PDB file of C-alpha atoms in Angstrom:
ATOM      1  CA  UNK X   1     127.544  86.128 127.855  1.00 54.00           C
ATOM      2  CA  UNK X   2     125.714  87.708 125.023  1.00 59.00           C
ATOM      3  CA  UNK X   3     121.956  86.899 127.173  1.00 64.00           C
ATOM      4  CA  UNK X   4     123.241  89.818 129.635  1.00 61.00           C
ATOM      5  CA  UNK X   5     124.136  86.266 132.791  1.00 68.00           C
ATOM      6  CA  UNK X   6     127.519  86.409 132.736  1.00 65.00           C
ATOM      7  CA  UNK X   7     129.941  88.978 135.029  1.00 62.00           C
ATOM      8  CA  UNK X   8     129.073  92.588 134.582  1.00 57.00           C
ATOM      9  CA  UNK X   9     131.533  94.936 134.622  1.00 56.00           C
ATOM     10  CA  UNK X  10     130.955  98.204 135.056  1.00 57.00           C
ATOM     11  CA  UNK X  11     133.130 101.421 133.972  1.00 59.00           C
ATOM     12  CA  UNK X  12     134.924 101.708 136.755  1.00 61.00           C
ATOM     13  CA  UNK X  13     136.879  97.853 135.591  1.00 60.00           C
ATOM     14  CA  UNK X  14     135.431  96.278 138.606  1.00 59.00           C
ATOM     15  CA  UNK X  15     135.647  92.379 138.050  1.00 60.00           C
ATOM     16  CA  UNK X  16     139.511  90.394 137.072  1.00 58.00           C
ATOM     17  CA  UNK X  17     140.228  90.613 133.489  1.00 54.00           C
ATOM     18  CA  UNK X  18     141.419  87.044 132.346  1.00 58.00           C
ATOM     19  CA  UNK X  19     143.846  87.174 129.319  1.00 77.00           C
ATOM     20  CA  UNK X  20     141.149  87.912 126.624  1.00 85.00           C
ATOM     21  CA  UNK X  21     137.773  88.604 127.568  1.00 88.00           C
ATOM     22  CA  UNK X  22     134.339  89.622 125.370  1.00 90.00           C
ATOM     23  CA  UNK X  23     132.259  92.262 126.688  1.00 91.00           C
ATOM     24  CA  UNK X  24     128.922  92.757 125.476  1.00 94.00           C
ATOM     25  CA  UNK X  25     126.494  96.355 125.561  1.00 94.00           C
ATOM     26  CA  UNK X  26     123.654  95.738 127.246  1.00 94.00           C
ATOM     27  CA  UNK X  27     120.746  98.119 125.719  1.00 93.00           C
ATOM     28  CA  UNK X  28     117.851  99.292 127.794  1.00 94.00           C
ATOM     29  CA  UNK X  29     114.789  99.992 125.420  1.00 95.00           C
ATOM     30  CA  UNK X  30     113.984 104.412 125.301  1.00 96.00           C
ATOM     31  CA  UNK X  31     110.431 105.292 126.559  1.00 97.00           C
ATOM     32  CA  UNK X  32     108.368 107.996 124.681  1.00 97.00           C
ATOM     33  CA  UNK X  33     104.882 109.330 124.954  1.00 98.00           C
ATOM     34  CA  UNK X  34     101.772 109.811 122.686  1.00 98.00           C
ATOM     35  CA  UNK X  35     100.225 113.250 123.153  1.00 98.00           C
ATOM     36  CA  UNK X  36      96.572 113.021 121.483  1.00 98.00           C
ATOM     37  CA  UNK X  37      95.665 116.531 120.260  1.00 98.00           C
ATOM     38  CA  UNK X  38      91.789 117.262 120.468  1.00 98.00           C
ATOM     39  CA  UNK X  39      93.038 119.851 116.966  1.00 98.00           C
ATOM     40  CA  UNK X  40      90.110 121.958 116.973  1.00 97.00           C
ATOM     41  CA  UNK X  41      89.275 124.358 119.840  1.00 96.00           C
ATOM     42  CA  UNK X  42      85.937 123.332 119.484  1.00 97.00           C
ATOM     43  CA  UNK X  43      86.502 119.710 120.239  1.00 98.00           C
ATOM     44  CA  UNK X  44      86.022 118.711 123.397  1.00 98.00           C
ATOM     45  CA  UNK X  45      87.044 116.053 126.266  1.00 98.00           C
ATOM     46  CA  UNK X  46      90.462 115.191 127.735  1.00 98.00           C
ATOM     47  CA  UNK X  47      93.452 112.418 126.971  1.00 98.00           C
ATOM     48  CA  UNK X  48      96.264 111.385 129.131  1.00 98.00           C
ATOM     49  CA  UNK X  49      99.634 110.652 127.228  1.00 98.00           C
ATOM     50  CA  UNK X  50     100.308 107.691 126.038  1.00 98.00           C
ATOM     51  CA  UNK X  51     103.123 106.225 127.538  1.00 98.00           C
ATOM     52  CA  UNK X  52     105.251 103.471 125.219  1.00 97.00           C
ATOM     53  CA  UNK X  53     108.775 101.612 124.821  1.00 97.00           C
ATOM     54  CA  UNK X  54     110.700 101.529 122.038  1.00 96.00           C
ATOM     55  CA  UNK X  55     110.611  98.155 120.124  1.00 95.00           C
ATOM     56  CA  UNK X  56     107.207  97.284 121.981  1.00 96.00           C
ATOM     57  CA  UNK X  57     103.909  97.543 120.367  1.00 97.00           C
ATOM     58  CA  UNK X  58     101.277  98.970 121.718  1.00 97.00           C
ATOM     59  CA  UNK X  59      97.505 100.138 120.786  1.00 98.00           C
ATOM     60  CA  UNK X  60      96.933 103.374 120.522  1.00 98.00           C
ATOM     61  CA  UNK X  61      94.087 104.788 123.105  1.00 98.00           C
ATOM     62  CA  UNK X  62      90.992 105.261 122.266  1.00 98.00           C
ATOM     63  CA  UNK X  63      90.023 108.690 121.051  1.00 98.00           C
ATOM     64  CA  UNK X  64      87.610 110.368 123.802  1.00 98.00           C
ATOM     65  CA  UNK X  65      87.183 113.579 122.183  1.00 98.00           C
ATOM     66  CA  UNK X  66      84.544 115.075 120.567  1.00 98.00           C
ATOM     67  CA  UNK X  67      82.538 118.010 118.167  1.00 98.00           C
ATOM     68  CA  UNK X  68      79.664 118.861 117.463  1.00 97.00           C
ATOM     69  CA  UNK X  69      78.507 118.358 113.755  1.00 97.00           C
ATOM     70  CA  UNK X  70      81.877 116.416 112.857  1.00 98.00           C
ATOM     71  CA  UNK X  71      83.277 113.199 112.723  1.00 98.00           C
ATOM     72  CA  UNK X  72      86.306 111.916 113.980  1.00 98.00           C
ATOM     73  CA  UNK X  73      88.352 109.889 111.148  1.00 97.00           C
ATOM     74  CA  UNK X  74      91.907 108.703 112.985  1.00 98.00           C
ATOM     75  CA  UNK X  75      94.752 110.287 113.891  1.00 98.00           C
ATOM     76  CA  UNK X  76      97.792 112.022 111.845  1.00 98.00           C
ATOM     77  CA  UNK X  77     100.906 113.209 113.052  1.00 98.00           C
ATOM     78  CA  UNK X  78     100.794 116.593 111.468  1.00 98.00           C
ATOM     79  CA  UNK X  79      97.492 118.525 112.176  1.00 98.00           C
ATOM     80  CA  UNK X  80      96.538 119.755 108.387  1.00 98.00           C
ATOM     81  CA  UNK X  81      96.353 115.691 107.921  1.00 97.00           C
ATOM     82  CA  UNK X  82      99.439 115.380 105.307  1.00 98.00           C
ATOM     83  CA  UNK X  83     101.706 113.079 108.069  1.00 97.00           C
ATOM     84  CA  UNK X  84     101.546 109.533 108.966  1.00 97.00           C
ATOM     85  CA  UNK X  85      97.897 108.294 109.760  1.00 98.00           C
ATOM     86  CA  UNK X  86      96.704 105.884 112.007  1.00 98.00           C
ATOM     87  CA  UNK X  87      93.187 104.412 112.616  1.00 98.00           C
ATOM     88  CA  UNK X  88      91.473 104.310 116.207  1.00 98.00           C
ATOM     89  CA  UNK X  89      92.824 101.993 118.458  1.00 98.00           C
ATOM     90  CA  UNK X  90      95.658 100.799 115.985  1.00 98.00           C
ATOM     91  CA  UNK X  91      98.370  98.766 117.384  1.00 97.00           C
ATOM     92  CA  UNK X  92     101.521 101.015 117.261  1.00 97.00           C
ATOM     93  CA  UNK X  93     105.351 100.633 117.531  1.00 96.00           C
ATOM     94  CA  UNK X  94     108.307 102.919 117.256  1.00 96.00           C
ATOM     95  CA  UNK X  95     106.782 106.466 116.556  1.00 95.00           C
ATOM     96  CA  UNK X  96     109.398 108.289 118.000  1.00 95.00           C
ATOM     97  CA  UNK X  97     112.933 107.322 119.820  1.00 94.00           C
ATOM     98  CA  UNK X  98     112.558 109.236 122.873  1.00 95.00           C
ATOM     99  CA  UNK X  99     110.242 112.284 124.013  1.00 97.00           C
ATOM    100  CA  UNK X 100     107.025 113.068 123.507  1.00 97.00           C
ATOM    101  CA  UNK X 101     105.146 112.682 119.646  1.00 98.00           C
ATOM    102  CA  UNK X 102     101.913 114.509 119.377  1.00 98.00           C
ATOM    103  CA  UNK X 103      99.286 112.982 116.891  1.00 98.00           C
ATOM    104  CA  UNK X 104      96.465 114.956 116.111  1.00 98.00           C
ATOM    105  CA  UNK X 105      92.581 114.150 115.552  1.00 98.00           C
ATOM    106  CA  UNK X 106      91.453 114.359 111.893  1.00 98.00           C
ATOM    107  CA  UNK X 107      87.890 115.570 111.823  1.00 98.00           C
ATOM    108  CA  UNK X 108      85.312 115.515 108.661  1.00 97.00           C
ATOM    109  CA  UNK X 109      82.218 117.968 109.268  1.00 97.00           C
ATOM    110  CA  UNK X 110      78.875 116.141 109.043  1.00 98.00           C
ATOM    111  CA  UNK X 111      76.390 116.495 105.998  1.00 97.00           C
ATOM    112  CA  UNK X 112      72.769 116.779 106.657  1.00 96.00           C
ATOM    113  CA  UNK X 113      69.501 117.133 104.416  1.00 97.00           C
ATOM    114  CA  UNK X 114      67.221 120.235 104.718  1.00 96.00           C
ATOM    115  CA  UNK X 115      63.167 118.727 103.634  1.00 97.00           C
ATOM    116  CA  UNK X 116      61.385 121.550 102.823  1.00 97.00           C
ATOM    117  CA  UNK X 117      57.543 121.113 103.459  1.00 97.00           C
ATOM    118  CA  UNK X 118      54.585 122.966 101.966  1.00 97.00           C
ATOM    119  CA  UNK X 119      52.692 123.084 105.460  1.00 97.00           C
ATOM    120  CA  UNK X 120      49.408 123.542 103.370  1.00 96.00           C
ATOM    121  CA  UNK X 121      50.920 124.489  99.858  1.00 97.00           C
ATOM    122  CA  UNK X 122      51.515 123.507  96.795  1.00 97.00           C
ATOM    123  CA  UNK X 123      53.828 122.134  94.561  1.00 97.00           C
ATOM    124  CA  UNK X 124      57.424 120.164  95.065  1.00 97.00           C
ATOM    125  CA  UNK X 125      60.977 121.231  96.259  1.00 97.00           C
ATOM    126  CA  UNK X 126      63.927 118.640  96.061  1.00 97.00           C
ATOM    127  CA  UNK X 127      65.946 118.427  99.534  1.00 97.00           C
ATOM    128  CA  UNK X 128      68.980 120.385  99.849  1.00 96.00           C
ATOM    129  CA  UNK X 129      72.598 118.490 101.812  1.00 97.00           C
ATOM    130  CA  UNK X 130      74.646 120.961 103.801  1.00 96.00           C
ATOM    131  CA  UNK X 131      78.259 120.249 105.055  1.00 97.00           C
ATOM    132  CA  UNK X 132      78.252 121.663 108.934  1.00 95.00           C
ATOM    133  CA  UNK X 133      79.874 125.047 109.306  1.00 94.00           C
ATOM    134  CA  UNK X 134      79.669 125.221 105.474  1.00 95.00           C
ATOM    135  CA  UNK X 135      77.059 128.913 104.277  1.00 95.00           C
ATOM    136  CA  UNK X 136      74.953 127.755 101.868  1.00 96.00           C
ATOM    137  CA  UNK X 137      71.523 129.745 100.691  1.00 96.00           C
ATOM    138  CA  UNK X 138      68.622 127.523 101.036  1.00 96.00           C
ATOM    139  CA  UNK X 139      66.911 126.799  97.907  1.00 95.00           C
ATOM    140  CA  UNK X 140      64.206 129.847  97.044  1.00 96.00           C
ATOM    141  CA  UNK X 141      60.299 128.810  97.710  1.00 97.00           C
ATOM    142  CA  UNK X 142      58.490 127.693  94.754  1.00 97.00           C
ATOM    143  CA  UNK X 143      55.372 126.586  96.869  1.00 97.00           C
ATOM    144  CA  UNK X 144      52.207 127.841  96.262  1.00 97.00           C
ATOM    145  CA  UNK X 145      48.988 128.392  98.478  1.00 97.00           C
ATOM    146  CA  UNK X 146      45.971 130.248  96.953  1.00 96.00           C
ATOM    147  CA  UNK X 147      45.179 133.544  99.012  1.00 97.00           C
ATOM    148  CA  UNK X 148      48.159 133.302 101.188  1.00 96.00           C
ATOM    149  CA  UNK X 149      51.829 134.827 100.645  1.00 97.00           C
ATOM    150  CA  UNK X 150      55.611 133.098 101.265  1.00 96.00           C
ATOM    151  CA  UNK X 151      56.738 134.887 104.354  1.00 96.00           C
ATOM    152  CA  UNK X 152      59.737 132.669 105.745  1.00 96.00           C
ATOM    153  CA  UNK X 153      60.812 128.875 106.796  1.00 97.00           C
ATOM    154  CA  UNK X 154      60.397 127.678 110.129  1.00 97.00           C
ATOM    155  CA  UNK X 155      61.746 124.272 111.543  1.00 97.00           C
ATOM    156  CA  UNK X 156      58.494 123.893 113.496  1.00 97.00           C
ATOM    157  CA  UNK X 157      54.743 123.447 111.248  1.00 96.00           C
ATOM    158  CA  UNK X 158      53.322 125.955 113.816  1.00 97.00           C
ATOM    159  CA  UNK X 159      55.930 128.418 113.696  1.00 95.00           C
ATOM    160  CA  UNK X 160      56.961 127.695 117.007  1.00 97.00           C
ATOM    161  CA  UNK X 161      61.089 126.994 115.677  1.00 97.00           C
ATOM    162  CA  UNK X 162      63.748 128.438 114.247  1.00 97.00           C
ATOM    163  CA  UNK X 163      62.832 130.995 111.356  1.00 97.00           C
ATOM    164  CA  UNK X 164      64.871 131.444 108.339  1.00 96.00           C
ATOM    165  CA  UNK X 165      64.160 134.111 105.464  1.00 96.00           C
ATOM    166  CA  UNK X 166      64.118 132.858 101.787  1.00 94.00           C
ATOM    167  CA  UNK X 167      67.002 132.534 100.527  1.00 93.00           C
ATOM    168  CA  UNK X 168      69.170 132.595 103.633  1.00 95.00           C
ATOM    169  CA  UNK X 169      72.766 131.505 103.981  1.00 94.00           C
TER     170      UNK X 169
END
C-alpha cells in the first residue's frame, strides 16, 4: 500500500509474490545538525548543536553568546556575512541534507558618545560618537579657564578616572 500498511518485503524476497505485485520505497527522513559559531574569539558563552530532520521545521536556538561592546544581529551561514541569513529564533527547515551546517553569529560593534565637560571652564565642545574597537582622536580642547592650563581628560571630575592626553586615539 502506498501509506507504508501493506506486506513489507525486504531484499532478501521474503513474502509470496502473486502474479503482479506494486512495491512501494519507503523513505526515512535524513537528520542533520546546526553548529552555532560564537565567530569572534572574543565572544563568549557556549551552544549545543542543533539537532533537526529533514522536511521538519524547526526554530533555531536561541543565541547565548556574547561580546563586549557589540551587538549580535542573526545568524549567516558564511562567517564574513555574504551567505544565507537568518534572524534569532527563526523557524528553520531543510538547511542541509545530512551532516552537520555551521551558521555563524553576525556581530555589529556598538557606538557610543564621548561629552566632554569644562569641569570649571569655559566655552562649548560638541560630543564626539565612536564605533567600539574603532581609533579615533578625540576632538582637541577648546575650553578655557582664566589662570589655569589644559593638561589632559579624565573620565572622573576629580581626576580620580581614566586619563587621556589631547588629542588621543
Amino acid at each position: 500500500e502506498i501509506d507504508g500498511t501493506g506486506v513489507h518485503y525486504d531484499k532478501n524476497g521474503v513474502g509470496k509474490f502473486a502474479e503482479e505485485i506494486t512495491l512501494y520505497a519507503e523513505w526515512g527522513a535524513n537528520s542533520y545538525s546546526i553548529k552555532f559559531d560564537k565567530n569572534s574569539e572574543s565572544a563568549t558563552g557556549t551552544m549545543s548543536n542543533l539537532a533537526m530532520v529533514y522536511g521538519t521545521e524547526k526554530q533555531l536556538t536561541q543565541n547565548a553568546y556574547s561580546w563586549t561592546g557589540y551587538t549580535f544581529n542573526g545568524w549567516n551561514t558564511k562567517a564574513d556575512g555574504t551567505g544565507a541569513s537568518f534572524t534569532d529564533k527563526q523557524s528553520v527547515n531543510n538547511l542541509a541534507i545530512s551532516g552537520t551546517i555551521t551558521i555563524y553569529a553576525q556581530w555589529t560593534p556598538n557606538t557610543y558618545t564621548v561629552k566632554f565637560n569644562a569641569n570649571g571652564g569655559t566655552g562649548t565642545m560638541q560630543d564626539e560618537t565612536m564605533t567600539y574597537d574603532t581609533n579615533k582622536a578625540l576632538t582637541v580642547n577648546t575650553f578655557t579657564r582664566d589662570g589655569y592650563t589644559f593638561e589632559k581628560w579624565n573620565t572622573k571630575a576629580d581626576g580620580t578616572g581614566t586619563n587621556y592626553t589631547d588629542g588621543q586615539s
